Coordinates of C-alpha atoms and ligand atoms in Angstrom, one line a residue:
M741 CA 121.0 80.7 98.3
F742 CA 122.6 83.1 100.5
A743 CA 121.1 84.5 104.0
F744 CA 119.5 87.8 103.3
T745 CA 117.3 89.7 105.8
Y746 CA 113.3 90.0 104.9
H747 CA 111.6 93.2 105.0
R748 CA 107.7 93.5 104.6
P749 CA 106.9 97.2 104.6
H750 CA 102.8 98.2 104.8
S751 CA 102.9 101.4 102.9
L752 CA 105.0 103.0 99.9
R753 CA 106.8 105.6 102.1
S754 CA 108.1 102.9 104.4
A755 CA 109.1 100.4 101.3
S756 CA 111.0 103.4 99.6
A757 CA 112.7 104.1 103.1
M758 CA 114.2 100.6 103.8
I759 CA 115.6 99.7 100.1
H760 CA 117.3 103.2 100.5
K761 CA 118.5 102.3 103.8
V762 CA 119.9 98.7 103.7
E763 CA 123.4 98.0 101.9
E764 CA 122.4 95.7 99.0
G765 CA 118.7 95.4 99.1
K766 CA 116.5 94.1 96.5
L767 CA 112.5 94.7 95.8
L768 CA 110.5 91.7 95.6
A769 CA 107.3 91.3 93.7
G770 CA 105.8 88.0 92.4
G771 CA 109.6 86.2 93.2
Q772 CA 109.1 84.6 89.4
T773 CA 112.3 86.0 88.3
L774 CA 114.4 87.1 91.4
L775 CA 114.4 83.9 93.6
P776 CA 115.2 81.4 90.8
T777 CA 117.9 84.3 90.4
M778 CA 118.9 83.9 94.0
K779 CA 118.9 80.1 94.1
Q780 CA 121.3 79.8 91.2
R781 CA 123.3 82.3 92.9
L782 CA 123.2 84.9 90.2
A783 CA 122.2 87.4 92.9
A784 CA 122.9 87.8 96.6
P785 CA 121.2 90.7 98.0
S786 CA 121.8 91.5 101.5
D787 CA 117.9 92.7 101.7
I788 CA 114.7 91.7 100.5
V789 CA 111.8 94.5 100.2
D790 CA 108.5 92.6 99.9
L791 CA 106.2 94.4 98.3
M792 CA 103.1 92.5 98.8
Q793 CA 101.6 94.3 101.5
V794 CA 102.2 97.9 99.8
P795 CA 98.7 99.1 99.5
E796 CA 99.2 101.8 97.0
L797 CA 100.5 99.4 94.4
K798 CA 97.5 97.4 94.0
G799 CA 94.4 97.5 92.0
I800 CA 93.2 98.5 88.3
T801 CA 91.6 101.5 87.5
V802 CA 89.7 103.4 84.2
K803 CA 90.3 107.0 84.1
G804 CA 88.6 108.5 81.0
S805 CA 90.3 106.6 78.0
T806 CA 93.3 105.4 80.2
V807 CA 93.6 102.4 82.2
I808 CA 95.6 102.1 85.2
I809 CA 97.3 99.0 86.4
G810 CA 99.1 98.5 90.0
A811 CA 102.3 97.4 89.8
M812 CA 101.3 94.3 91.9
T813 CA 98.7 93.2 89.8
T814 CA 99.1 89.6 89.1
H815 CA 99.0 88.3 85.0
D816 CA 96.1 86.7 86.0
E817 CA 94.4 89.6 87.7
V818 CA 95.0 91.9 84.2
A819 CA 94.0 88.5 82.3
T820 CA 90.7 88.2 83.9
S821 CA 89.7 92.0 84.6
A822 CA 86.4 92.9 82.9
A823 CA 87.7 96.5 83.2
V824 CA 90.9 95.6 81.1
G825 CA 89.3 93.2 78.6
E826 CA 86.6 95.6 77.7
A827 CA 89.2 98.6 77.3
I828 CA 92.1 96.8 76.1
P829 CA 91.3 93.2 75.3
A830 CA 94.5 93.0 73.7
L831 CA 96.3 93.5 76.9
A832 CA 94.2 91.0 78.5
K833 CA 95.0 88.7 75.9
L834 CA 98.5 89.2 76.3
A835 CA 98.4 88.8 80.1
G836 CA 96.6 85.2 79.7
G837 CA 99.3 84.2 77.4
I838 CA 102.2 84.6 80.2
G839 CA 103.7 81.7 81.3
D840 CA 101.5 79.1 82.6
P841 CA 99.1 79.7 85.6
Q842 CA 101.3 79.4 88.5
V843 CA 103.3 82.3 86.9
R844 CA 100.2 84.4 86.1
H845 CA 99.2 83.7 89.6
K846 CA 102.4 85.0 91.3
G847 CA 104.0 87.4 88.7
T848 CA 103.0 91.1 88.6
I849 CA 103.2 93.6 85.9
G850 CA 105.5 96.0 87.8
G851 CA 107.7 93.1 88.5
S852 CA 108.0 91.7 84.5
V853 CA 108.3 95.9 83.6
A854 CA 111.1 96.7 86.0
N855 CA 112.9 93.3 84.9
N856 CA 112.4 93.8 81.1
D857 CA 113.6 90.5 80.2
P858 CA 114.1 90.8 76.2
A859 CA 111.6 87.7 75.9
A860 CA 108.9 89.4 78.2
D861 CA 105.0 90.4 76.9
Y862 CA 104.7 93.4 79.0
P863 CA 107.1 95.5 77.4
A864 CA 106.0 95.0 73.8
A865 CA 102.7 96.5 75.2
C866 CA 104.0 99.1 77.2
L867 CA 106.0 100.5 74.0
A868 CA 103.1 99.6 71.7
L869 CA 100.4 101.4 73.7
N870 CA 102.4 104.5 74.5
A871 CA 102.2 103.7 78.1
T872 CA 103.5 105.5 80.9
I873 CA 105.4 103.9 84.1
I874 CA 104.6 106.0 86.7
T875 CA 107.0 105.5 89.9
N876 CA 107.5 106.9 93.6
K877 CA 109.6 109.8 92.3
R878 CA 108.3 110.5 88.4
K879 CA 106.3 109.5 85.6
I880 CA 108.4 107.6 82.6
G881 CA 107.1 107.1 78.9
A882 CA 107.8 103.8 77.7
D883 CA 109.9 105.0 74.7
A884 CA 112.4 106.8 77.5
F885 CA 111.8 103.5 80.1
F886 CA 113.1 100.6 78.2
K887 CA 117.3 101.4 77.8
G888 CA 118.2 97.6 76.6
M889 CA 118.3 94.1 77.8
F890 CA 117.1 93.9 81.3
E891 CA 117.9 97.9 81.5
T892 CA 115.7 100.4 82.3
A893 CA 115.6 104.0 83.0
L894 CA 114.8 102.7 86.8
E895 CA 117.2 104.5 89.7
P896 CA 118.5 102.3 92.1
G897 CA 115.9 101.8 94.7
E898 CA 112.9 103.3 92.4
I899 CA 109.4 101.7 92.8
I900 CA 107.5 101.0 89.9
K901 CA 103.3 102.3 91.3
A902 CA 101.5 101.7 88.6
I903 CA 101.7 101.6 84.6
A904 CA 98.9 103.8 82.8
F905 CA 97.8 102.8 79.1
P906 CA 96.1 104.9 77.1
V907 CA 93.4 103.1 75.4
P908 CA 93.9 102.6 71.8
S909 CA 91.3 102.4 68.7
K910 CA 92.6 99.3 67.4
A911 CA 95.1 96.7 69.4
N912 CA 96.3 93.0 68.8
Y913 CA 99.0 91.1 70.4
Q914 CA 100.5 88.0 68.7
K915 CA 103.4 85.7 69.9
F916 CA 105.5 83.0 68.7
P917 CA 105.8 81.1 72.1
N918 CA 108.7 78.8 73.2
P919 CA 106.6 75.9 74.1
A920 CA 108.4 75.4 77.6
S921 CA 108.4 78.3 78.9
R922 CA 105.6 80.4 76.9
Y923 CA 108.1 83.2 76.6
A924 CA 108.2 85.1 73.3
V925 CA 110.5 83.6 70.6
V926 CA 108.8 86.8 68.9
G927 CA 105.9 89.1 70.1
V928 CA 104.5 91.9 67.9
F929 CA 102.2 94.4 69.8
V930 CA 100.2 96.5 67.3
A931 CA 98.1 99.4 68.4
K932 CA 96.4 102.3 66.6
K933 CA 95.4 105.6 68.3
G934 CA 93.9 108.1 66.0
K935 CA 96.6 108.4 63.5
D936 CA 99.3 107.5 65.5
V937 CA 100.1 103.6 64.7
R938 CA 103.2 102.0 67.0
V939 CA 104.2 98.4 66.5
A940 CA 106.5 96.8 69.3
V941 CA 108.6 93.7 69.0
T942 CA 109.9 91.4 71.7
G943 CA 111.9 88.4 72.1
A944 CA 114.0 89.4 69.1
G945 CA 116.0 92.2 69.6
Q946 CA 119.7 91.7 71.0
N947 CA 118.7 95.5 72.8
G948 CA 115.2 93.8 74.3
V949 CA 112.3 95.2 73.3
F950 CA 112.0 97.9 70.1
R951 CA 109.7 99.5 67.5
A952 CA 109.7 98.7 64.0
R953 CA 109.2 101.8 62.7
T954 CA 109.2 100.9 58.7
M955 CA 106.0 98.8 59.7
E956 CA 104.6 102.0 61.5
A957 CA 105.4 104.1 58.7
A958 CA 103.6 101.7 56.3
L959 CA 100.9 101.3 58.3
A960 CA 100.1 104.7 58.9
V961 CA 99.3 104.9 55.3
K962 CA 96.8 102.6 55.4
F963 CA 96.0 100.0 58.6
N964 CA 95.7 97.0 57.0
A965 CA 97.5 93.7 57.0
K966 CA 98.3 94.2 53.1
S967 CA 100.1 97.3 53.8
L968 CA 103.1 95.0 55.3
Q969 CA 103.7 93.3 52.0
G970 CA 107.2 93.8 51.1
V971 CA 108.1 95.4 54.6
S972 CA 110.6 93.1 55.9
I973 CA 113.0 93.7 59.5
P974 CA 116.5 92.8 58.8
A975 CA 117.9 90.2 60.7
D976 CA 121.3 92.4 61.4
G977 CA 120.8 92.9 65.7
L978 CA 118.5 90.3 66.1
N979 CA 119.0 87.2 68.3
T980 CA 120.2 83.7 67.3
D981 CA 120.4 81.4 70.3
I982 CA 118.9 77.6 70.6
H983 CA 115.5 78.6 70.0
A984 CA 115.6 80.1 66.7
G985 CA 118.4 82.2 64.3
A986 CA 118.1 85.8 63.5
D987 CA 116.8 85.0 59.9
Y988 CA 114.0 83.1 61.7
R989 CA 113.2 85.7 63.8
A990 CA 113.0 88.4 61.3
H991 CA 110.7 86.2 59.2
L992 CA 108.6 85.6 62.2
I993 CA 108.3 89.5 63.0
G994 CA 106.6 89.9 59.4
V995 CA 103.9 87.0 60.3
M996 CA 103.5 88.0 63.5
A997 CA 102.9 91.5 62.4
K998 CA 100.3 90.8 59.4
R999 CA 98.5 88.3 61.9
A1000 CA 98.4 91.0 64.9
V1001 CA 96.9 93.7 62.6
A1002 CA 94.9 91.3 60.8
A1003 CA 93.1 90.6 64.3
A1004 CA 92.8 94.1 64.9
V1005 CA 90.8 95.1 62.1
Ligands
LIG2147 C1 108.4 79.2 84.2 C2 108.3 80.7 83.9 C3 107.9 81.3 82.5 C4 107.6 82.3 82.4 N1 106.8 82.7 81.1 C5 106.6 84.2 80.9 C6 106.2 84.3 79.4 O1 105.7 83.6 78.9 N2 106.0 86.1 79.5 C7 106.6 86.8 80.2 O2 106.5 88.1 80.0 N3 106.7 86.2 81.2 C8 107.3 85.2 81.8 N4 107.6 85.1 82.5 C9 108.2 85.9 83.9 C10 107.2 86.2 84.8 O3 105.9 86.5 84.3 C11 107.6 87.7 85.8 O4 106.3 88.6 84.9 C12 108.6 87.9 86.1 O5 109.5 86.8 86.6 C13 109.2 88.9 87.1 O6 107.6 89.8 87.4 P1 107.4 89.0 89.0 O7 106.5 89.8 90.0 O8 107.7 87.8 89.4 O9 108.9 89.9 89.6 P2 110.5 89.7 90.9 O10 110.8 88.3 90.2 O11 109.8 89.6 92.3 O12 111.5 90.6 90.6 C14 111.9 91.0 89.4 C15 112.6 91.9 89.0 O13 111.6 93.5 89.1 C16 112.0 94.4 90.5 N5 111.0 94.4 90.8 C17 109.8 94.1 91.1 N6 108.4 94.7 91.7 C18 109.2 95.9 91.3 C19 108.2 97.5 91.4 N7 107.3 97.4 91.3 N8 109.2 98.6 91.1 C20 110.2 98.4 90.7 N9 111.6 97.0 90.5 C21 110.7 96.2 91.2 C22 112.6 92.8 91.4 O14 113.5 93.7 92.4 C23 113.6 92.6 90.6 O15 114.7 92.8 90.3 C24 108.0 83.4 83.3 C25 108.7 83.4 84.6 C26 108.8 81.9 85.0 C27 109.3 81.6 86.2

């Protein structure tokens, strides 16, 4: 690892001031991605701004029919939150299926969403639940936030404060996990709110998380696993790697989507 200067601000305002003042700074959340990247010398920030002591980024609140989760909330806190479990059980289940206990106790929702790993679970939840990413500067809808593999709408130094999830009437997440890391080979999050049905796929797309519009249209007619019979996702544009080929991923999307709908109803 290269040498760097470590900062520990105690407010969002000072975190923002620090990250803009330094030469090549990086925000640190749970460190589950950033620190391995630095150890492998794939990143060499001059300064690290640790968000751990920033109180504005913590906590889970339910306001009306919206669940708001602070960026520094760990996956374990989401998984075990009674408020999340009651309002959006699919989201609590998703968080409980991330990585292993060590990763869940350190990794944060803000870090995961900011990182936008193409195999991460939360981006699928954000997209399917039509979440809003709240930063220290603005509010960004999930459709506009996820731009591509490891790419988001965040500007340099912009800090995610919280993520607001509208409570759906029905939702479920099914993942075919990599047996070693638990990252999604394919994960499908299905959500219904009123007449609006959204299906988001992670782990499969060459450009990261995406919405399966043909599945959404079929499910909008009738929200039932049978509606997905004959609706297939083309393998073009899907990933092929050592874990799975594009054809297999396309097949898995269908299987996971049907399971998610069946579980949601
Ligand atoms: C062994 C292992 C298994 C894993 N398995 C899974 C899995 O099954 N599913 C899954 O979804 N994930 C998985 N992960 C990823 C992990 O859960 C974390 O979500 C992920 O590493 C990022 O979160 P973090 O809090 O550690 O962020 P960090 O590593 O601290 O930061 C990641 C990036 O986000 C930026 N950032 C962090 N917080 C903010 C913020 N508030 N505003 C703006 N930018 C910010 C940082 O600058 C950095 O660029 C795994 C990780 C490991 C090491």
